[in-house]
CSV table of C-alpha atoms in Angstrom, one decimal:
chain,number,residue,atom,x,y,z
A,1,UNK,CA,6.1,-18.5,17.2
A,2,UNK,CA,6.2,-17.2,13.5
A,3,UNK,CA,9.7,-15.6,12.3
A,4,UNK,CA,9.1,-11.9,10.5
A,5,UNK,CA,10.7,-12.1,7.5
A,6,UNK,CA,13.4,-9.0,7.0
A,7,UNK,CA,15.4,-7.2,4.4
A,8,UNK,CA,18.8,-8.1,4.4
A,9,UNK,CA,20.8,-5.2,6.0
A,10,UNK,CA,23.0,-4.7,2.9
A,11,UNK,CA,20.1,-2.7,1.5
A,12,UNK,CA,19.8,-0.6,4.3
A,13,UNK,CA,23.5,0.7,3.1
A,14,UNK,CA,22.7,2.0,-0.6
A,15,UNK,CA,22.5,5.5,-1.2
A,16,UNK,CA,19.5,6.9,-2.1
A,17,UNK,CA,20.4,10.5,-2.4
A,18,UNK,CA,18.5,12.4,-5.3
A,19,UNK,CA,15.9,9.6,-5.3
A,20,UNK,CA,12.3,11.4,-4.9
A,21,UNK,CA,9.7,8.7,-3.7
A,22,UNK,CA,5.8,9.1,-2.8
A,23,UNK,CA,4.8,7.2,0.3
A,24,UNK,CA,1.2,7.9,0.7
A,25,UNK,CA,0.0,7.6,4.7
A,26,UNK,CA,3.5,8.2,5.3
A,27,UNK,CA,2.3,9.5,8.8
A,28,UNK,CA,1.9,6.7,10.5
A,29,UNK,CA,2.3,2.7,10.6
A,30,UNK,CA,4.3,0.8,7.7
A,31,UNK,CA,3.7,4.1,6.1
A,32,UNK,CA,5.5,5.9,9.0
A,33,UNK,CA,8.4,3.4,9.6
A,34,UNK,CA,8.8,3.3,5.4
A,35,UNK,CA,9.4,7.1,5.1
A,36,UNK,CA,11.8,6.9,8.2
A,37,UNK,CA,14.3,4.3,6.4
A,38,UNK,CA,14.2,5.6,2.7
A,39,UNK,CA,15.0,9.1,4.2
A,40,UNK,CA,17.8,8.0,6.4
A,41,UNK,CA,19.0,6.7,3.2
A,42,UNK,CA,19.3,10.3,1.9
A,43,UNK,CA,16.0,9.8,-0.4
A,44,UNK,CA,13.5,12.9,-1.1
A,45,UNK,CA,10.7,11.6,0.6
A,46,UNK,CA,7.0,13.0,-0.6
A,47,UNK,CA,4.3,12.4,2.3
A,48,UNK,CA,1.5,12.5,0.5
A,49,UNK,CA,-1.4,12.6,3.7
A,50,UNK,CA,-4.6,14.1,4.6
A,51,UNK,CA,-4.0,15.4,7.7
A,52,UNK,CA,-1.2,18.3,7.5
A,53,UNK,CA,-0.7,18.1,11.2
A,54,UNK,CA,-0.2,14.2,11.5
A,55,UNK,CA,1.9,14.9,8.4
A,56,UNK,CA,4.0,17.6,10.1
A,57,UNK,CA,4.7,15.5,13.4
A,58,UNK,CA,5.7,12.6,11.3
A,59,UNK,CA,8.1,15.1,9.1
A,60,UNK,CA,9.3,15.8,13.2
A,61,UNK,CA,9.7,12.4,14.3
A,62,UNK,CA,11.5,11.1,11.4
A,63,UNK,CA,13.9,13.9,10.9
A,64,UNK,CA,14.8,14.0,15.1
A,65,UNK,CA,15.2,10.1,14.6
A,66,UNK,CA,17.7,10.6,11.5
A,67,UNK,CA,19.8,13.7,12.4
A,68,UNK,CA,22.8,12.4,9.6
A,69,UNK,CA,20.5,12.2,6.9
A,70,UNK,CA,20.8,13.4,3.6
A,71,UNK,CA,17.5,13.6,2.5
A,72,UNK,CA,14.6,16.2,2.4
A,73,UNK,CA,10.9,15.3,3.8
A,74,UNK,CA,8.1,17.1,2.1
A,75,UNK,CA,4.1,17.2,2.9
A,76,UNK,CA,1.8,17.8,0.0
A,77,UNK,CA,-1.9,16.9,0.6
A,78,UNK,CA,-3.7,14.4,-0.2
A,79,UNK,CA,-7.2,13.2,-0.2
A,80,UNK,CA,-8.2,9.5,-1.0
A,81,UNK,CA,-11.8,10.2,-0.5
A,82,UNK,CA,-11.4,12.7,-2.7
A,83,UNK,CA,-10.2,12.2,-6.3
A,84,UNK,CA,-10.1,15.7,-7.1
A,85,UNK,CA,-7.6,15.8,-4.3
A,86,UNK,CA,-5.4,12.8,-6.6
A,87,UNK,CA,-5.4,15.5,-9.5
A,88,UNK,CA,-4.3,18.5,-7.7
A,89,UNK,CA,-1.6,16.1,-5.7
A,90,UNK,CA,-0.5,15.5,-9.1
A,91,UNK,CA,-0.5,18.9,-9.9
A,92,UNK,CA,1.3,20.3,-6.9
A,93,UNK,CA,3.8,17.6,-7.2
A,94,UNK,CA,5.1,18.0,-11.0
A,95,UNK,CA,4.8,21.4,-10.5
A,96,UNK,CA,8.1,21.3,-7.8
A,97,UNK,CA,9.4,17.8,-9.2
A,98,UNK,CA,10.8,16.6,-12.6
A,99,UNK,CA,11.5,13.3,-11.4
A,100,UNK,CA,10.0,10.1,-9.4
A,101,UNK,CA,11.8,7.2,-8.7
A,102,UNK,CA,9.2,5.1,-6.4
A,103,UNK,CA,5.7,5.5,-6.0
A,104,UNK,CA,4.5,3.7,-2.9
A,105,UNK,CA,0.7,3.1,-2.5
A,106,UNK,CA,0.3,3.0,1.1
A,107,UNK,CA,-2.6,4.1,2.7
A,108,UNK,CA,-5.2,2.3,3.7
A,109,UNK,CA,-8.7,2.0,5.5
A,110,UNK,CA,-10.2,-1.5,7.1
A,111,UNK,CA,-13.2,-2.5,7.5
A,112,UNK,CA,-14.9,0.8,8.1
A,113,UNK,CA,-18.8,1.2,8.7
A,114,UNK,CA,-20.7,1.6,4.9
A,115,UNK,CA,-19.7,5.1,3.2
A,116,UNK,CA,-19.1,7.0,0.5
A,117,UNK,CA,-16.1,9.2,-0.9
A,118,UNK,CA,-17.2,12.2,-2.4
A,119,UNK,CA,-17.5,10.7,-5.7
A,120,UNK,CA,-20.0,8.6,-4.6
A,121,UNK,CA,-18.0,5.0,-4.3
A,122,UNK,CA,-18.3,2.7,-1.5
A,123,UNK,CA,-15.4,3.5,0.9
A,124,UNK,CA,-12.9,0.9,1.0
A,125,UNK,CA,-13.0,0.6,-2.6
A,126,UNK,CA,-12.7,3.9,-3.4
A,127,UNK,CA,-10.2,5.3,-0.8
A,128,UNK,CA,-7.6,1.9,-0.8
A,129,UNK,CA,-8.5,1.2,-4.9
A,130,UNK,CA,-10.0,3.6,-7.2
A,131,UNK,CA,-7.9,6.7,-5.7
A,132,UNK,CA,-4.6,4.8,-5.8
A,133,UNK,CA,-5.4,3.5,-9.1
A,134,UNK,CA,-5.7,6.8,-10.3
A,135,UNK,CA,-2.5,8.1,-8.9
A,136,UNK,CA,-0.6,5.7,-9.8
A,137,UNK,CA,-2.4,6.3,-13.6
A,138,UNK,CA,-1.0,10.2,-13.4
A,139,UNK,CA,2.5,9.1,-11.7
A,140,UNK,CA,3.3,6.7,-14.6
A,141,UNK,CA,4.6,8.8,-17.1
A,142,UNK,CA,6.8,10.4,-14.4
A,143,UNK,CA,8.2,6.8,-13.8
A,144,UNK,CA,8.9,6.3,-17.1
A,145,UNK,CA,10.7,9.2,-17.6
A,146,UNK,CA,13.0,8.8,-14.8
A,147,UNK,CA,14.1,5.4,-15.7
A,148,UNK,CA,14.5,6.4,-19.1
A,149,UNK,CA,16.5,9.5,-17.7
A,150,UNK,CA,18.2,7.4,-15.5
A,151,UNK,CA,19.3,3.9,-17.2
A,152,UNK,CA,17.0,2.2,-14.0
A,153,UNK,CA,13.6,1.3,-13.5
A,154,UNK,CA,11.5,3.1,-11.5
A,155,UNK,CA,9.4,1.4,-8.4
A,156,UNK,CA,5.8,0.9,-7.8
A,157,UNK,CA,4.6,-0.6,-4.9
A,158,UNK,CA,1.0,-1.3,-3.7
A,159,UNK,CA,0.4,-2.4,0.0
A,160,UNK,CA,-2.3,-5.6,-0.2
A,161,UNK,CA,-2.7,-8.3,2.4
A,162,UNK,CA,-3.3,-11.7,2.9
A,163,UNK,CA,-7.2,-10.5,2.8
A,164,UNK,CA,-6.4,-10.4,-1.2
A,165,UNK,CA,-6.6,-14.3,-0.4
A,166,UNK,CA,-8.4,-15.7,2.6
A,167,UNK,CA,-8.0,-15.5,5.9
A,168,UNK,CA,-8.6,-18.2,8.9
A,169,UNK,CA,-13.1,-17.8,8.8
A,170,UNK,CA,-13.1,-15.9,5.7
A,171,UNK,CA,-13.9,-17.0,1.9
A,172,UNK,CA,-11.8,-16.2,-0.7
A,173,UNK,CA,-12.0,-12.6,-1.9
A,174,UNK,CA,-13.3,-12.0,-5.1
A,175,UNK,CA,-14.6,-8.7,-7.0
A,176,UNK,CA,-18.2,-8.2,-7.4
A,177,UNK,CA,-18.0,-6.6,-10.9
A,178,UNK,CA,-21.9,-6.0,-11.0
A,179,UNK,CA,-21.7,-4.3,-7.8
A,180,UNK,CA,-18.5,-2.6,-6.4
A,181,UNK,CA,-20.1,0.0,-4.3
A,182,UNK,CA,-22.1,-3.0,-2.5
A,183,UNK,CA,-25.1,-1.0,-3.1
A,184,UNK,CA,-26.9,-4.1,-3.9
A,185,UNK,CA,-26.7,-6.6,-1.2
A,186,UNK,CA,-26.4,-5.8,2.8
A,187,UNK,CA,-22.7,-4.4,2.8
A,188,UNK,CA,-20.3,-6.8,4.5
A,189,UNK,CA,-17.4,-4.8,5.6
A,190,UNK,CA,-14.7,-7.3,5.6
A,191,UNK,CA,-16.2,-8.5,2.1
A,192,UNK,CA,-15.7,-5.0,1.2
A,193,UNK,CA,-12.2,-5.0,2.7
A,194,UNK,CA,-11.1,-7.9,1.3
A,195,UNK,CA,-12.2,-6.6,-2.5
A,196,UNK,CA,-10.3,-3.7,-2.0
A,197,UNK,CA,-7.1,-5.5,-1.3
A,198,UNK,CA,-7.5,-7.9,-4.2
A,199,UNK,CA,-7.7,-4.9,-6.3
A,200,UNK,CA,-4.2,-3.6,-4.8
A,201,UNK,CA,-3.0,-7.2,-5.9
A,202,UNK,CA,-4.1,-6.8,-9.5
A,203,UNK,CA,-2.8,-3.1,-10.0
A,204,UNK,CA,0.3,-4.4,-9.6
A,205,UNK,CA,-0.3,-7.5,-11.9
A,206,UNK,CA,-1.6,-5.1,-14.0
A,207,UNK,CA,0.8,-2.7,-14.1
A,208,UNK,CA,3.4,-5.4,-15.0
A,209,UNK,CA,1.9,-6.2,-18.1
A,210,UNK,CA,1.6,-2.7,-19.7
A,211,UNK,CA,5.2,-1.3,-18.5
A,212,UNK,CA,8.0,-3.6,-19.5
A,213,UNK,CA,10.4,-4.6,-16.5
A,214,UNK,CA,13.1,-2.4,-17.7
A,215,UNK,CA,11.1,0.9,-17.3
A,216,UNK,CA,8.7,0.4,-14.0
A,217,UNK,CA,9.4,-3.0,-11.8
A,218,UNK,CA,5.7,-3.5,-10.1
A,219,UNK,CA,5.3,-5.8,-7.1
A,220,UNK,CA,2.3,-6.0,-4.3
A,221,UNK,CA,2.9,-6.4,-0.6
A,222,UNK,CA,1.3,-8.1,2.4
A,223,UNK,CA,2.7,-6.4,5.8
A,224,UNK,CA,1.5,-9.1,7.7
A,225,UNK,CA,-0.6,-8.1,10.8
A,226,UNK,CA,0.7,-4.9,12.3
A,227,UNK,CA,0.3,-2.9,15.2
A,228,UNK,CA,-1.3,-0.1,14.0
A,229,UNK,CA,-4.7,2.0,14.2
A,230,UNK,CA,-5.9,-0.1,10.7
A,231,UNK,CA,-8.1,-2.2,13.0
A,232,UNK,CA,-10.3,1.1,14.8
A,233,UNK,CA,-13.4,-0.1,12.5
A,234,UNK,CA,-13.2,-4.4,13.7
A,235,UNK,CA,-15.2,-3.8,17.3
A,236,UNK,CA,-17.1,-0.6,18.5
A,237,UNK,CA,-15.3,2.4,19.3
A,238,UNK,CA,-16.2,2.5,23.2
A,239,UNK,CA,-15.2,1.3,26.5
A,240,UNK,CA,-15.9,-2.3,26.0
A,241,UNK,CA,-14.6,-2.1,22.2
A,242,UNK,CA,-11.3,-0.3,23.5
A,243,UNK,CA,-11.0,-3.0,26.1
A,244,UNK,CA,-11.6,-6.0,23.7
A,245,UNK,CA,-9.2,-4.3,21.3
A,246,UNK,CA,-6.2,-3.5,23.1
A,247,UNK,CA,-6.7,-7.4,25.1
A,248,UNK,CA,-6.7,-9.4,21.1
A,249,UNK,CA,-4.1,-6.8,20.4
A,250,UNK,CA,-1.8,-8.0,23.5
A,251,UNK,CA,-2.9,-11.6,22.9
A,252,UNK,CA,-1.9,-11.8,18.9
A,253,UNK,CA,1.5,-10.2,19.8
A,254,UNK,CA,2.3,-12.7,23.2
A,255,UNK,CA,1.7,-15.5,20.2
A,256,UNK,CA,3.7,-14.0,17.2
A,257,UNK,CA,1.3,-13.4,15.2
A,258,UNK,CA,0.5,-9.2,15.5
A,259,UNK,CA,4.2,-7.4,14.9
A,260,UNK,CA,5.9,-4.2,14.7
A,261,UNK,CA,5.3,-1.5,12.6
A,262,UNK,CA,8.9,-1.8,11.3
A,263,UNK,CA,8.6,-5.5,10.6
A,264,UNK,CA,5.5,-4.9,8.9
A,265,UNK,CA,7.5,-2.2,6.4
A,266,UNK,CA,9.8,-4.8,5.9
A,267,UNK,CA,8.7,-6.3,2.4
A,268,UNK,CA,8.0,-2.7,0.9
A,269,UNK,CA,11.2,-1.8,1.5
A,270,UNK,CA,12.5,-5.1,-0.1
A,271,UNK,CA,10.5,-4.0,-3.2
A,272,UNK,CA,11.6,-0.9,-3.1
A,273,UNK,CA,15.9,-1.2,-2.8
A,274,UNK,CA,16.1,-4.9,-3.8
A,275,UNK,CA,18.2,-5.0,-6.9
A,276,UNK,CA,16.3,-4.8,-10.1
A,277,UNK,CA,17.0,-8.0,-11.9
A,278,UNK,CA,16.1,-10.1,-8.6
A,279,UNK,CA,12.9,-8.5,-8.4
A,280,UNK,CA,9.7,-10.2,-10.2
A,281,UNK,CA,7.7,-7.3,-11.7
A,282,UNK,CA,3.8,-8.1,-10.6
A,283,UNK,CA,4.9,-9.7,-8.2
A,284,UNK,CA,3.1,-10.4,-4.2
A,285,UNK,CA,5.8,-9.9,-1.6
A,286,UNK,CA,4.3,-11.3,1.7
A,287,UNK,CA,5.3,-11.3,5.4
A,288,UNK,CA,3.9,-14.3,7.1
A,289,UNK,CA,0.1,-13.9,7.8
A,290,UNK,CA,-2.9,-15.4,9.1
A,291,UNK,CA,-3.7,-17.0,5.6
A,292,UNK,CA,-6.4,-19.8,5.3
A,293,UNK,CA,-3.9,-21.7,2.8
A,294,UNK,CA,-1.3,-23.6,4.7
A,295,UNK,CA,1.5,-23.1,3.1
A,296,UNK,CA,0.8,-19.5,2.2
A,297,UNK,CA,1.3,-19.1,6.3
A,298,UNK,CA,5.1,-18.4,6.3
A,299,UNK,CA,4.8,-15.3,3.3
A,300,UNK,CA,7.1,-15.3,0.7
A,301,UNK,CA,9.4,-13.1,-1.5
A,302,UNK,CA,7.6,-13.2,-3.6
A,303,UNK,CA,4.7,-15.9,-3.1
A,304,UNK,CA,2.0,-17.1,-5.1
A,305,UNK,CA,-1.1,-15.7,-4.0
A,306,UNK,CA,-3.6,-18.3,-3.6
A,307,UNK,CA,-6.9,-17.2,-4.8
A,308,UNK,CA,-9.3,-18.9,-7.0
A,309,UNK,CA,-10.8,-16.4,-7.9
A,310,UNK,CA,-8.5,-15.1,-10.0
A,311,UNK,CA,-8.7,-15.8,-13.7
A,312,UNK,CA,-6.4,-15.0,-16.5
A,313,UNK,CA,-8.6,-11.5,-17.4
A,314,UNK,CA,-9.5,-10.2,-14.1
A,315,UNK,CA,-6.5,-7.7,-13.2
A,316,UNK,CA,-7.5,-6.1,-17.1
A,317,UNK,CA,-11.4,-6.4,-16.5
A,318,UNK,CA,-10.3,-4.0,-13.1
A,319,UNK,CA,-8.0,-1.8,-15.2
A,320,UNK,CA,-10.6,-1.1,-17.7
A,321,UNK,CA,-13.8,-0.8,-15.4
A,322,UNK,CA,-11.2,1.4,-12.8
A,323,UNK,CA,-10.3,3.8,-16.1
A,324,UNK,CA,-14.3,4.1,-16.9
A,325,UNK,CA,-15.0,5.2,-13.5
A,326,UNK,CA,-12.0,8.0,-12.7
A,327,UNK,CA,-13.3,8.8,-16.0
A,328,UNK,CA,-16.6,9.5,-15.2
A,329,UNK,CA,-16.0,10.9,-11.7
């Protein structure tokens, strides 16, 4: 049975008091059990969500959870369908806050019949890509300034998966440059899914190369396979579909291989309290997963991601093509 791998409890101890970090889908999931550490550290916590009631429960069920704390939980909304939502998020945040210490890009949507957001981009890759991509392109100079105001680099942290790679009966994942809203072809939505999550991947690389280590340390995650709602979209949402969920759900966690919502937040933590010079800035951070690759099966902090189809250019190709399109939209 495969061994989750987890933070050292050292980190758990550091004060994070007059730290201010964004977790977006901080109401539920990794995004959930994220939110509920950093703010029993005594960190500001921003959860930046769609749904203002989900968003006020969580804000509930962290802060009955973590009476001691220090810390502050806030809801401001956000909209990754949306990316007029992004700017006003942006708006409403730097309008109350002078100062961002960790952004963490956590939100995510799987597999999901085809659809657009409202700027007209296929879903997957414009919710889990485009929008975060955007964010994290208004959040930077915040970032910066911080660690400059500071004397430490600022965080950014964007979830992937092993779909960035290849899973057991999948190819590789690769981006379709001539064709990202797979208008095209017939849409394949765990093609789809797996393109968005490569693009997390590459952010990050990204990211790494145009902020030097000492301002903005940048790493990408894989949660491993987590007990969460992500999976609504993989079988019909009826009866039979319930029943065939809920019976692979209880058979992937009797073997190891489905696990908590708290292990699964367990490498973006690491990313985000880790100490700076031990951290590899573009970095892939994986808890173990159902990889294709072998040896890729036991994660890594961090490990190489195994993907051909990665060349030398691809993370800038995506930067450039992603600043055309927020551009335009």
């Amino acid at each position: 049975m495969p061994t989750p791998i987890r933070c050292d409890h050292k980190l758990f101890d550091k004060d994070l008091q007059g730290q201010v970090i964004i977790v977006t889908g901080a109401n539920s999931g990794c995004g959930l059990e994220t939110t509920r550490q950093l703010y029993k550290q005594g960190a500001t916590v921003i959860l930046a969500c769609r749904n203002e009631q989900r968003a006020k429960n969580a804000v509930e069920d962290v802060s009955t959870s973590c009476p001691d704390s220090k810390g502050k939980l806030v809801y401001l909304h956000l909209d990754l369908s949306d990316l007029s939502s992004v700017r006003t998020f942006e708006k409403d945040f730097t309008s109350q806050y002078n100062r961002l210490d960790v952004l963490v890009n956590n939100a995510g949507i799987m597999a999901c019949p085809y659809g657009k957001t409202k700027d007209g981009f296929e879903m997957q890759f414009g919710c889990n890509h485009l929008a975060h991509f955007l964010l994290f392109q208004l959040m930077a100079p915040i970032l910066i300034q911080t660690a400059e105001d500071t004397g430490k680099p600022s965080r950014f942290v964007s979830l992937s998966s092993c779909a960035a790679s290849a899973m057991i009966g999948t190819g590789y994942a690769t981006i379709d440059f001539d064709d990202l809203n797979s208008e095209e072809k017939k849409y394949d939505k765990g093609a789809a899914y797996q393109q968005s999550k490569l693009c997390n991947y590459l952010l990050a690389v990204e990211a790494s190369k145009k902020f030097a280590s000492s301002k903005l340390i940048s790493a990408s995650v894989h949660p491993g396979w987590v007990l969460s709602n992500l999976d609504q979209h993989l079988v019909p949402t009826n009866f039979f579909g319930d029943l065939i969920r809920n019976l692979f759900r209880k058979l992937f966690q009797f073997s190891g291989d489905m696990i908590s919502a708290q292990d699964g937040a367990q490498s973006t933590l690491f990313c985000v309290l880790n100490d700076a010079e031990n951290m590899e800035s573009g970095g892939f951070y994986s808890q173990f997963g159902v990889y294709k690759d072998k040896e890729a099966k036991a994660g890594g902090w961090p490990l190489k991601l195994p993907n051909p189809n990665v060349a030398d250019d691809t993370a800038s190709k995506l930067w450039e093509v992603s600043e055309k399109l927020v551009a335009e939209s």
